[in-house]
PDB file of C-alpha atoms in Angstrom:
ATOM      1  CA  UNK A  27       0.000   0.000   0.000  1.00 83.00           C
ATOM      2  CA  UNK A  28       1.303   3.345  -0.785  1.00 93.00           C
ATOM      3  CA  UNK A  29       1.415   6.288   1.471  1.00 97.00           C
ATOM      4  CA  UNK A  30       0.710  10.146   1.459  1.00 98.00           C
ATOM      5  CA  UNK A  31       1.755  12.765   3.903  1.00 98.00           C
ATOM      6  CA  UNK A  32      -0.492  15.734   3.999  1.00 97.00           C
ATOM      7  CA  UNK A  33       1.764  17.888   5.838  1.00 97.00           C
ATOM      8  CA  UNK A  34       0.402  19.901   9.132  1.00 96.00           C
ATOM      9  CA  UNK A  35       2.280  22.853   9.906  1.00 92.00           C
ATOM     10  CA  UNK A  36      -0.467  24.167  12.324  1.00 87.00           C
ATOM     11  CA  UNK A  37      -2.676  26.762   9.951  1.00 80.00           C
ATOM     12  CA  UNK A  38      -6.521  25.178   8.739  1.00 77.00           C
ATOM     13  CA  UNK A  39      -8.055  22.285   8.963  1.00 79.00           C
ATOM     14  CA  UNK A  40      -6.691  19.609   6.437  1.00 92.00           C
ATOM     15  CA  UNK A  41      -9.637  17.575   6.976  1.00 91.00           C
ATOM     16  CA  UNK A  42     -11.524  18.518   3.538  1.00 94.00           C
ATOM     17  CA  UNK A  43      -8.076  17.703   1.695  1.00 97.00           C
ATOM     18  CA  UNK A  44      -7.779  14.271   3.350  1.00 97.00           C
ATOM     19  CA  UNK A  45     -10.525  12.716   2.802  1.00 97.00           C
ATOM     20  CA  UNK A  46     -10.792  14.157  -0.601  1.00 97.00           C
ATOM     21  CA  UNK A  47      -7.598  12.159  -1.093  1.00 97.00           C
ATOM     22  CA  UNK A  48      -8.940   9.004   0.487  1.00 97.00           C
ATOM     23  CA  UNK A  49     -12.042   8.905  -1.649  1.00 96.00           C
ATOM     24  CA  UNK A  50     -10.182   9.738  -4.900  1.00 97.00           C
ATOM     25  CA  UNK A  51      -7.885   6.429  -4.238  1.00 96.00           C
ATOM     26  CA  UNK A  52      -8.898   4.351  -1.037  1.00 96.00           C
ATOM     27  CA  UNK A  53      -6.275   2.154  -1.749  1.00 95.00           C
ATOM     28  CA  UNK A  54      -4.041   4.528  -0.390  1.00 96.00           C
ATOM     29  CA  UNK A  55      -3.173   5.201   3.177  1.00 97.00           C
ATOM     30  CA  UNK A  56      -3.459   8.873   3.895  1.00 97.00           C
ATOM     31  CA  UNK A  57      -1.952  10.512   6.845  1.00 97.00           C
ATOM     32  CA  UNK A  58      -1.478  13.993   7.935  1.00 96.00           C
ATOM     33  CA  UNK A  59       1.737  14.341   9.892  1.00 96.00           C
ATOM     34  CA  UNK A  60       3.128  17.328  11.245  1.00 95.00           C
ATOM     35  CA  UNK A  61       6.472  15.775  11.973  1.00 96.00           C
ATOM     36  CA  UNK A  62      10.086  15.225   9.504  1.00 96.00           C
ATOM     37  CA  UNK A  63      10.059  12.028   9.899  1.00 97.00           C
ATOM     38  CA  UNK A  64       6.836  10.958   8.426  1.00 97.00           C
ATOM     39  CA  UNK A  65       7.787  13.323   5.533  1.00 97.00           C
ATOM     40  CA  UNK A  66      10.131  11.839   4.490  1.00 97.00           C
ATOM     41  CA  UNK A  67       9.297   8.366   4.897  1.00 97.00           C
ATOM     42  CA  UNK A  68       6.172   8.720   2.949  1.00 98.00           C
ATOM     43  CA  UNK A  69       5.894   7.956  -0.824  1.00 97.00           C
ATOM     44  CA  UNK A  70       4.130  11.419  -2.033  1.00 98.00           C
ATOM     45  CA  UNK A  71       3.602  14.479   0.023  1.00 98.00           C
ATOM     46  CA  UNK A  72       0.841  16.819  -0.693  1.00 98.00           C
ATOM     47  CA  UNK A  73       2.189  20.378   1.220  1.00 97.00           C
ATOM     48  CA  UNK A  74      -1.987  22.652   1.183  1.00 96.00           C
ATOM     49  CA  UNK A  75      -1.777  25.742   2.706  1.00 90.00           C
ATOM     50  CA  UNK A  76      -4.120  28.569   3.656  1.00 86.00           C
ATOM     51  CA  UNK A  77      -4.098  32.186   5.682  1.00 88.00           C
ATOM     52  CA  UNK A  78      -0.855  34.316   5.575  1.00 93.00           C
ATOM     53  CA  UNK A  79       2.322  33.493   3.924  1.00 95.00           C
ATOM     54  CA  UNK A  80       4.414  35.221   6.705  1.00 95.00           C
ATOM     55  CA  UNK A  81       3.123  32.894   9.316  1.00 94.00           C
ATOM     56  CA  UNK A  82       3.182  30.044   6.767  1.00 95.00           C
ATOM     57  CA  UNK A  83       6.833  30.671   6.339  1.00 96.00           C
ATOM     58  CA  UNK A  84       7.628  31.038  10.489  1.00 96.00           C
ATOM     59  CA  UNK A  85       5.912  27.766  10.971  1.00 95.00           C
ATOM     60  CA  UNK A  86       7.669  25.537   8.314  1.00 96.00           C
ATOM     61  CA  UNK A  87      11.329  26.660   9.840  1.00 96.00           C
ATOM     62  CA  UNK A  88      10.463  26.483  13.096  1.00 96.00           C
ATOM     63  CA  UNK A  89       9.424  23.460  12.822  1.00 95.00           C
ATOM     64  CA  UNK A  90      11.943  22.076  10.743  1.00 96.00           C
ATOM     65  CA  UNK A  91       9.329  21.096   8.029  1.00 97.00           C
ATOM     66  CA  UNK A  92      10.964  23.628   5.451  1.00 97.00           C
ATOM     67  CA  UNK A  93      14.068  21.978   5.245  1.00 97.00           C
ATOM     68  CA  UNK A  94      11.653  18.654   4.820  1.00 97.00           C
ATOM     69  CA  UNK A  95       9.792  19.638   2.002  1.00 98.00           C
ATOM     70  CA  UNK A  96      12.897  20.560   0.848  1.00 98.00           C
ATOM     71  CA  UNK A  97      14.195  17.044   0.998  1.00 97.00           C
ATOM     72  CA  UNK A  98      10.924  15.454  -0.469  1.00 97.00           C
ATOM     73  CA  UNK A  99      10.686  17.846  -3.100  1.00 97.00           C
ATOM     74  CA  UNK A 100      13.983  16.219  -4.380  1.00 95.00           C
ATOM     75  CA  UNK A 101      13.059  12.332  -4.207  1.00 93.00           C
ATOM     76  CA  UNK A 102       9.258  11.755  -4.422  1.00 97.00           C
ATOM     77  CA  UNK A 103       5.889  12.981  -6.033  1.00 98.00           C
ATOM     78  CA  UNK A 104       5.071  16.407  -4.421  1.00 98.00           C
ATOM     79  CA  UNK A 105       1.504  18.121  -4.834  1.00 98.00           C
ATOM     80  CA  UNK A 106       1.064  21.746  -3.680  1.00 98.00           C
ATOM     81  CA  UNK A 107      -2.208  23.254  -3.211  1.00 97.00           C
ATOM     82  CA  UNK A 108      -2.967  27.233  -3.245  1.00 96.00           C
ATOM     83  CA  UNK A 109      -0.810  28.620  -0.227  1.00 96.00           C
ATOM     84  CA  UNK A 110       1.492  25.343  -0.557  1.00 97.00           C
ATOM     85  CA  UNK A 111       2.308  26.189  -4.005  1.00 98.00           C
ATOM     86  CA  UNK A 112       2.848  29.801  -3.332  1.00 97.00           C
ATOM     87  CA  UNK A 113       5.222  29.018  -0.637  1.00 97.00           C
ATOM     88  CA  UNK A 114       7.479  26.904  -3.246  1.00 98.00           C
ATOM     89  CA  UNK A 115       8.400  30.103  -5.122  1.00 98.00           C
ATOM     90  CA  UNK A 116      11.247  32.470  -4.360  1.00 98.00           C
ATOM     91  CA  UNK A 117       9.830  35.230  -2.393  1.00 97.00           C
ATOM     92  CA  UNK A 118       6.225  36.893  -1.879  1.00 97.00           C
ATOM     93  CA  UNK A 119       4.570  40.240  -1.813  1.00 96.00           C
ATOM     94  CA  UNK A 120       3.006  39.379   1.068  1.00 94.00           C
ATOM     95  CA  UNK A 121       3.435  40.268   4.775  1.00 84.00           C
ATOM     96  CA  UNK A 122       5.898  42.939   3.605  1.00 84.00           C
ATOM     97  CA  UNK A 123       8.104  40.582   1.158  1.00 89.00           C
ATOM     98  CA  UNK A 124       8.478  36.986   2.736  1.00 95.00           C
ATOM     99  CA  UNK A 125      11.299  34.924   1.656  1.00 97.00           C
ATOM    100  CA  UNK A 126       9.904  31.096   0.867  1.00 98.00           C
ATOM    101  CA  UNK A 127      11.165  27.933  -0.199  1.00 98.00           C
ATOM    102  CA  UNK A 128      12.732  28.631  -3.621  1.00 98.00           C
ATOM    103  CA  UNK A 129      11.860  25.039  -5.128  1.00 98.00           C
ATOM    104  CA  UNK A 130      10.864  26.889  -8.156  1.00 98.00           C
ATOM    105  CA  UNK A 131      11.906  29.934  -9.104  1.00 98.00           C
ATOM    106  CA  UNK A 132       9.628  32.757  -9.087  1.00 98.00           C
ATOM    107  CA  UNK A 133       7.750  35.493  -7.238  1.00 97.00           C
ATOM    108  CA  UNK A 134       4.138  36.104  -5.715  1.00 97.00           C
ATOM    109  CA  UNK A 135       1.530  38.696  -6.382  1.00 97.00           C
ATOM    110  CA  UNK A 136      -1.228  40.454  -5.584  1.00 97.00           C
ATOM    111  CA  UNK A 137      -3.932  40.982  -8.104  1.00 96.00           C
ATOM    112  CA  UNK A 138      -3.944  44.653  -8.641  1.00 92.00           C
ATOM    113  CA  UNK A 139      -6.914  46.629  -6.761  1.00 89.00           C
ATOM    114  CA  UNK A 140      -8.859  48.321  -9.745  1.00 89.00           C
ATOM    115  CA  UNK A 141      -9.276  44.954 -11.854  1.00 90.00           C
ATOM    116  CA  UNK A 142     -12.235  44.929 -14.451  1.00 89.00           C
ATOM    117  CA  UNK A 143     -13.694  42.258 -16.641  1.00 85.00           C
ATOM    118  CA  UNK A 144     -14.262  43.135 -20.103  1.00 84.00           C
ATOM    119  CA  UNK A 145     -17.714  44.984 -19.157  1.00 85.00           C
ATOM    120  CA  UNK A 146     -16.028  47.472 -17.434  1.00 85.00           C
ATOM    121  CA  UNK A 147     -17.317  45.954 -13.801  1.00 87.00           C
ATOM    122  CA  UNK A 148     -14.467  45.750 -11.194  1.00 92.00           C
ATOM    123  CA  UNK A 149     -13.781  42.120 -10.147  1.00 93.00           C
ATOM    124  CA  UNK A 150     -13.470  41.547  -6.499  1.00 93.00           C
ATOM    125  CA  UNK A 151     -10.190  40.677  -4.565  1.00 94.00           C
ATOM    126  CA  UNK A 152      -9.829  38.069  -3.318  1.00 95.00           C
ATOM    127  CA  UNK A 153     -10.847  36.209  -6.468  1.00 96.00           C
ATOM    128  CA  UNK A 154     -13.006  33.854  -4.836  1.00 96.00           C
ATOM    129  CA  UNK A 155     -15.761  31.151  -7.170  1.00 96.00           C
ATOM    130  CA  UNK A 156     -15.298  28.835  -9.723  1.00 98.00           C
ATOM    131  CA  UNK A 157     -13.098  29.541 -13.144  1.00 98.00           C
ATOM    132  CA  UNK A 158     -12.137  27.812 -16.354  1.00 98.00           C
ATOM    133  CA  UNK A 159      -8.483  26.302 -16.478  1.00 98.00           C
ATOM    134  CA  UNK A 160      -6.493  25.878 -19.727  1.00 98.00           C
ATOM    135  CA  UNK A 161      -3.868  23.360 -19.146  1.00 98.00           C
ATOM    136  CA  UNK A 162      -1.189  21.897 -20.730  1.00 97.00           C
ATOM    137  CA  UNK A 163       0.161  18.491 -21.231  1.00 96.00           C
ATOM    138  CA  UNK A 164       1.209  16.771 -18.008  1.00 98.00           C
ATOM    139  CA  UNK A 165       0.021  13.205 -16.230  1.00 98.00           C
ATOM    140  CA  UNK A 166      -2.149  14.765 -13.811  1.00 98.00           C
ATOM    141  CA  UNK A 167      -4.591  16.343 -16.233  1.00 98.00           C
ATOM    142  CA  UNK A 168      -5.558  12.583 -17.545  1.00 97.00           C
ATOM    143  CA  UNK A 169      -8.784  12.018 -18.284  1.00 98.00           C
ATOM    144  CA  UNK A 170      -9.803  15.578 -16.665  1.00 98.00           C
ATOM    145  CA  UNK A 171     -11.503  18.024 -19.905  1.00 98.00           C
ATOM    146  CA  UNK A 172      -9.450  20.751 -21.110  1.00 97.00           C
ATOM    147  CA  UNK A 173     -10.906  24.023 -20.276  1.00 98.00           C
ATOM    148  CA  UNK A 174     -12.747  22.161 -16.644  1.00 98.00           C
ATOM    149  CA  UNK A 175     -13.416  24.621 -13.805  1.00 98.00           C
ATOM    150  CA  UNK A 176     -11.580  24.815 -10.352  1.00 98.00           C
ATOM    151  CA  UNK A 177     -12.092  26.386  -7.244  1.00 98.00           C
ATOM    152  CA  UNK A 178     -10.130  29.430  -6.725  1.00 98.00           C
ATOM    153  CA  UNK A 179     -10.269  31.549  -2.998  1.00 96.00           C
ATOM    154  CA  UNK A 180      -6.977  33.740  -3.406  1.00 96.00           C
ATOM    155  CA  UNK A 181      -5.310  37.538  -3.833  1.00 97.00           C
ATOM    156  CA  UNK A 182      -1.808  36.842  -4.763  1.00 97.00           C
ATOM    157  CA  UNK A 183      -0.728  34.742  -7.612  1.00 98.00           C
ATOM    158  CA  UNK A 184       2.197  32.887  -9.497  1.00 98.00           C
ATOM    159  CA  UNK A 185       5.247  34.469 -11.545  1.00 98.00           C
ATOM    160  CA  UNK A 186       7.352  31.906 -11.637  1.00 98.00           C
ATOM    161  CA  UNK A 187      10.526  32.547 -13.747  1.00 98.00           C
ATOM    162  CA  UNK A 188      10.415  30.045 -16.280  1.00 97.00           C
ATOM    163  CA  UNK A 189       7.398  30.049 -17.655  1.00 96.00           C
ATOM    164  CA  UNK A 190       8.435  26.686 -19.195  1.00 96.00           C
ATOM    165  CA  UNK A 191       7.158  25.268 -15.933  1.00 97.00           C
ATOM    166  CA  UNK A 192       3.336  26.527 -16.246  1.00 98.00           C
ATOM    167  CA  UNK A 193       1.055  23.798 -16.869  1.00 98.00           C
ATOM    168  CA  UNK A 194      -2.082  25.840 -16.360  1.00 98.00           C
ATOM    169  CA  UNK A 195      -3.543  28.961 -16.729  1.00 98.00           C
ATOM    170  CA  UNK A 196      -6.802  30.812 -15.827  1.00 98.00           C
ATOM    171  CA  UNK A 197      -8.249  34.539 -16.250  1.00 97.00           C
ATOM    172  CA  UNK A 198      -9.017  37.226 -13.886  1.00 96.00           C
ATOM    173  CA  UNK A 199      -9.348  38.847 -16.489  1.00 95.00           C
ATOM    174  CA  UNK A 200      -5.581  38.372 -18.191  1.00 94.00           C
ATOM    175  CA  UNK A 201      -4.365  34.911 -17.661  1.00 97.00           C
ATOM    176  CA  UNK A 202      -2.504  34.092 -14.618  1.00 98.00           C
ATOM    177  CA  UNK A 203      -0.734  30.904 -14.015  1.00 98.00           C
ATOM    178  CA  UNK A 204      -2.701  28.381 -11.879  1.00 98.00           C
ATOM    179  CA  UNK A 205      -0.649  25.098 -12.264  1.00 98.00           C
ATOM    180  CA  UNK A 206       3.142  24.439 -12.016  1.00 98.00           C
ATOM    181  CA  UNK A 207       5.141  21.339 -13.340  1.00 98.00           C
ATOM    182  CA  UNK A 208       8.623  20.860 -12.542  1.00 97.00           C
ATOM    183  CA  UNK A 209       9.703  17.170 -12.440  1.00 96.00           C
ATOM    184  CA  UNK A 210       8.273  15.287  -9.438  1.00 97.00           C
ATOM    185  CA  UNK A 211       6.384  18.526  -8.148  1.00 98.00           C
ATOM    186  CA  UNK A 212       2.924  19.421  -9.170  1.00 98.00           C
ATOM    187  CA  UNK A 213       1.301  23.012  -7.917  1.00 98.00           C
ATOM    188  CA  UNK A 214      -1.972  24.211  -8.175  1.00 98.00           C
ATOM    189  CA  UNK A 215      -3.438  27.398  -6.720  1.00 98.00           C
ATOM    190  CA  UNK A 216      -6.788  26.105  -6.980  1.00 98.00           C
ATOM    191  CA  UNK A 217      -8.200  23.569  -3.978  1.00 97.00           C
ATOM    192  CA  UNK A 218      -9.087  20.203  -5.818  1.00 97.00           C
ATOM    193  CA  UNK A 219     -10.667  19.214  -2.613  1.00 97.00           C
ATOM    194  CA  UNK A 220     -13.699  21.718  -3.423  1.00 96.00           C
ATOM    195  CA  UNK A 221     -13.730  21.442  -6.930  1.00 97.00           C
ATOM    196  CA  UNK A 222     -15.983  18.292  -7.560  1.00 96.00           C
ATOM    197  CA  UNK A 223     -15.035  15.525 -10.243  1.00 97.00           C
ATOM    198  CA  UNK A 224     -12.252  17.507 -12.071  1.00 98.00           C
ATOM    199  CA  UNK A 225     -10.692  18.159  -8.412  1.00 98.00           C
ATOM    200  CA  UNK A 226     -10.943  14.560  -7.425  1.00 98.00           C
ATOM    201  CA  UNK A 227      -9.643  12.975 -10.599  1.00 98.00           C
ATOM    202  CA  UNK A 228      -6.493  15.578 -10.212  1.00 98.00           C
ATOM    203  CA  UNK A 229      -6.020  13.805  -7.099  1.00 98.00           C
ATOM    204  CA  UNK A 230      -6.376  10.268  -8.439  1.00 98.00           C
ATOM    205  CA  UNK A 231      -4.117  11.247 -10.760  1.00 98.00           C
ATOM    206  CA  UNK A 232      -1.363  12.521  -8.216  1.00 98.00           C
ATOM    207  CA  UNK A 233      -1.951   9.543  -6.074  1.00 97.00           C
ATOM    208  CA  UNK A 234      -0.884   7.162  -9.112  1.00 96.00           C
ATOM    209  CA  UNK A 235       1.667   9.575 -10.601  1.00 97.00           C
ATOM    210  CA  UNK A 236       5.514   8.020 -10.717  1.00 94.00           C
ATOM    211  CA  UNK A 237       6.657  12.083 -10.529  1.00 95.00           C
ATOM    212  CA  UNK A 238       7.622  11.366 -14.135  1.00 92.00           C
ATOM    213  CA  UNK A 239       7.641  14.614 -16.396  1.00 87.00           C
ATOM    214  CA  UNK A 240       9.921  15.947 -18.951  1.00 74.00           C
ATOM    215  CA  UNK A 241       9.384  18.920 -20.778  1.00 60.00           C
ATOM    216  CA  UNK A 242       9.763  18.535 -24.535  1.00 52.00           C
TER     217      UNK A 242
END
């Protein structure tokens, strides 16, 4: 039987997420840990995230759970879900410029304050509902149908610095990038958990994934 981690570094309740994970594969033995060890020993890690970057950030070092995701980020299938995958990028506008992991290169942020869509009506922040994704080829959008809504609930967004790692994009209104791909590691800043069939066959599809992707 394989194992997840669904790592617990003390901010929401992962609850939603796991059991999202357990009905999208029940072979699978889901656990959320909160602890190195069981990082590390498990075969994928899914790293969700939610609130403030800043305190995101001063709870993974702390902890020591930085330095882990660091590790597993290296070896095994990786999933990272809206604040998770913001936190694997270089820095962030947020709570005054917060340094993160740097497992892919790239900055976060904010959606500008005087957005409008193409009527001329000015689009809320945070962007908060359901919104098309246009994705591009990578194992984990199997059997999912291009252009399939998500879930979004966020105000700052991915620039990542290749943009040869984007795997999806959505609009509010210009396209932002809502997916990342870089080898073994999978981000989304949308929360499959909430997002019905598309969100659960993402995470049947991570659950079965080898963390096999090249980039022709």
């Amino acid at each position: 039987m394989s194992s997840v981690a669904v790592i617990d570094y003390g901010m929401g309740n992962l609850h939603s997420i796991a059991k999202a994970l357990q009905h999208a594969d029940p072979r699978t033995e889901v656990r959320v840990v909160s602890d190195i060890e069981s990082v590390l020993r498990a075969d994928r890690v899914v790293f969700p995230g939610v609130g403030a970057i800043g305190d995101c950030m001063q709870a993974l070092n702390a902890s020591g759970l930085a330095s882990a995701i660091k590790t597993a980020a290296q070896e095994k299938p990786m999933l990272g879900i809206c604040l998770g995958m913001q936190a694997l990028l270089t820095d962030s506008e947020e709570s005054d410029a917060t340094m993160c992991l740097n497992i892919i290169p790239g900055h976060v942020q904010r959606f500008s304050d005087n957005l409008q869509d193409n009527n001329g009506e000015r689009l809320k922040i945070p962007h908060m509902g359901w919104n098309r994704v246009k994705q591009q080829p990578h194992p984990l959008w199997q059997n999912i149908e291009p252009g399939s809504r998500f879930y979004f609930v966020h105000s700052y967004y991915a620039v990542p610095e290749d943009e040869s790692v984007v795997s999806g994009t959505s609009d509010y209104p210009k396209p932002f990038a809502c997916a990342l791909a870089k080898a073994n590691i999978f981000a989304v800043q949308f929360h499959p958990e909430k997002s019905q069939s598309a969100g659960l066959q993402l995470l049947k599809n991570f659950l079965q994934w080898d963390g096999q992707f090249n980039v022709n």
